[in-house]
């Protein structure tokens, strides 16, 4: 199952009202900001979208509204991050009915599957849908590593269309390509390793900080795509202190705070995530505000 996905795909923040209820209009307004900046696709209900903090009805409501709002202007994917394989299959089926263009599937949450169980989970979800699947590998966050050898073993399933590689190890890009060639288009999934991954063969970037700096994300992508590496590097060096925020356990709070400082949405998260306070908040704000004050003039 071939896909033409590539470029910058935001891992879109989910907006909440002050009482922590779902704010669909606020989320769609933020989506519009990124569409206007020229992003190439959207990933709703990923880790940054606080997938596991929403119930099934809220996921359906938000995703349906997004698909109807976007109207096929760009591909719209949904994260599939469930506690059980059966739950992942149910959401995959629901997302297809709601108009998803594809699924970004994670290993099961909480229970740390071994290689046999991880592969069985992905294959079972694939049997439950006709949609193309982006396999999301993020061992630092989820403690399950989908290795190049496992991707080679799963290469016979045509619905496994591409990979979001977030192992925090850019060597994996080359290892996967050396093992399976061009079988899987590769997306960089760690913001502060994006440029390295693109140089090694990644065709896309699932980004968190694009929620706050969509035009800069698009600019660095365009420069790198055109082979203007030195110009891309200049923006990347400015951007890197911000991109480091994507690799912290509190990346959702950090990214939402950055977005709010840039005028997009609010920093509200759903509990157990709480607003940043004290020295931590001041340090993060210092990074964000310095970046805003020195952002490239493009």
XYZ file of N, CA, C and O in Angstrom, residues 10 18 38 40 55 59 61 71 99 109 124 135 151 161 164 186 201-202 212 235 239 253 266 273 281 293 297:
108
model
N 2.299 18.093 11.615
C 2.218 18.405 13.042
C 1.585 17.260 13.843
O 0.599 16.648 13.390
N -11.320 25.872 30.201
C -10.826 25.995 31.578
C -11.305 24.889 32.514
O -10.615 24.568 33.484
N 1.338 26.076 5.611
C 1.747 25.154 4.560
C 2.192 23.785 5.009
O 2.956 23.121 4.294
N 2.082 19.778 5.504
C 1.755 18.811 4.462
C 0.759 17.742 4.908
O 0.281 16.949 4.084
N -11.579 10.225 26.257
C -12.358 8.992 26.163
C -12.758 8.755 24.711
O -12.546 9.596 23.828
N -12.687 11.327 21.387
C -11.836 11.083 20.216
C -12.663 11.120 18.943
O -12.256 11.746 17.938
N -15.530 12.622 18.446
C -16.016 13.984 18.210
C -14.933 14.857 17.594
O -15.173 15.572 16.596
N -11.320 18.836 4.928
C -11.887 18.607 3.594
C -10.824 18.136 2.587
O -10.738 18.628 1.465
N -13.473 8.943 8.347
C -12.803 9.563 7.212
C -11.305 9.698 7.320
O -10.704 10.479 6.573
N -0.226 0.417 25.125
C 0.168 1.238 26.260
C 0.261 0.386 27.534
O -0.396 -0.640 27.661
N -2.452 -7.538 13.894
C -3.881 -7.647 14.199
C -4.603 -6.349 13.862
O -5.712 -6.362 13.300
N 3.762 2.945 11.338
C 4.191 2.331 12.595
C 5.062 3.333 13.346
O 6.022 3.883 12.806
N 11.003 -4.631 11.583
C 10.405 -4.026 10.393
C 10.602 -4.921 9.175
O 9.709 -5.032 8.323
N 2.616 1.073 5.793
C 2.979 1.959 4.693
C 4.231 2.768 4.969
O 4.937 3.152 4.030
N 7.330 6.049 11.578
C 7.767 7.213 12.344
C 8.850 6.724 13.294
O 8.578 5.987 14.244
N 10.331 6.882 5.545
C 10.687 7.122 6.942
C 10.399 8.565 7.330
O 10.774 9.495 6.611
N 17.930 10.253 4.896
C 16.919 9.629 4.036
C 15.485 9.761 4.475
O 14.593 9.240 3.801
N 15.206 10.425 5.602
C 13.813 10.621 6.018
C 13.097 11.517 5.005
O 13.674 12.483 4.499
N 3.892 25.607 17.613
C 4.228 26.968 18.027
C 4.887 27.775 16.911
O 4.696 28.988 16.822
N 18.875 28.001 10.498
C 17.584 27.990 11.202
C 17.576 26.897 12.265
O 17.079 27.098 13.384
N 16.714 27.021 16.188
C 15.534 26.267 16.602
C 15.846 25.210 17.663
O 14.973 24.822 18.455
N 3.236 19.750 28.013
C 3.136 21.036 28.697
C 4.060 22.070 28.052
O 3.669 23.232 27.868
N -4.113 27.580 24.151
C -3.765 27.786 25.555
C -2.816 26.682 26.010
O -2.632 25.681 25.317
N -1.653 15.914 33.963
C -0.722 16.985 33.612
C -1.205 18.302 34.217
O -2.377 18.644 34.097
N 9.056 26.521 35.107
C 8.296 27.360 34.180
C 9.152 28.516 33.663
O 9.141 28.827 32.464
N 12.124 36.275 20.242
C 12.800 37.549 20.044
C 13.862 37.477 18.938
O 14.202 38.518 18.344
N 14.148 35.964 10.128
C 13.285 36.834 9.332
C 13.165 36.218 7.929
O 13.937 36.510 7.044
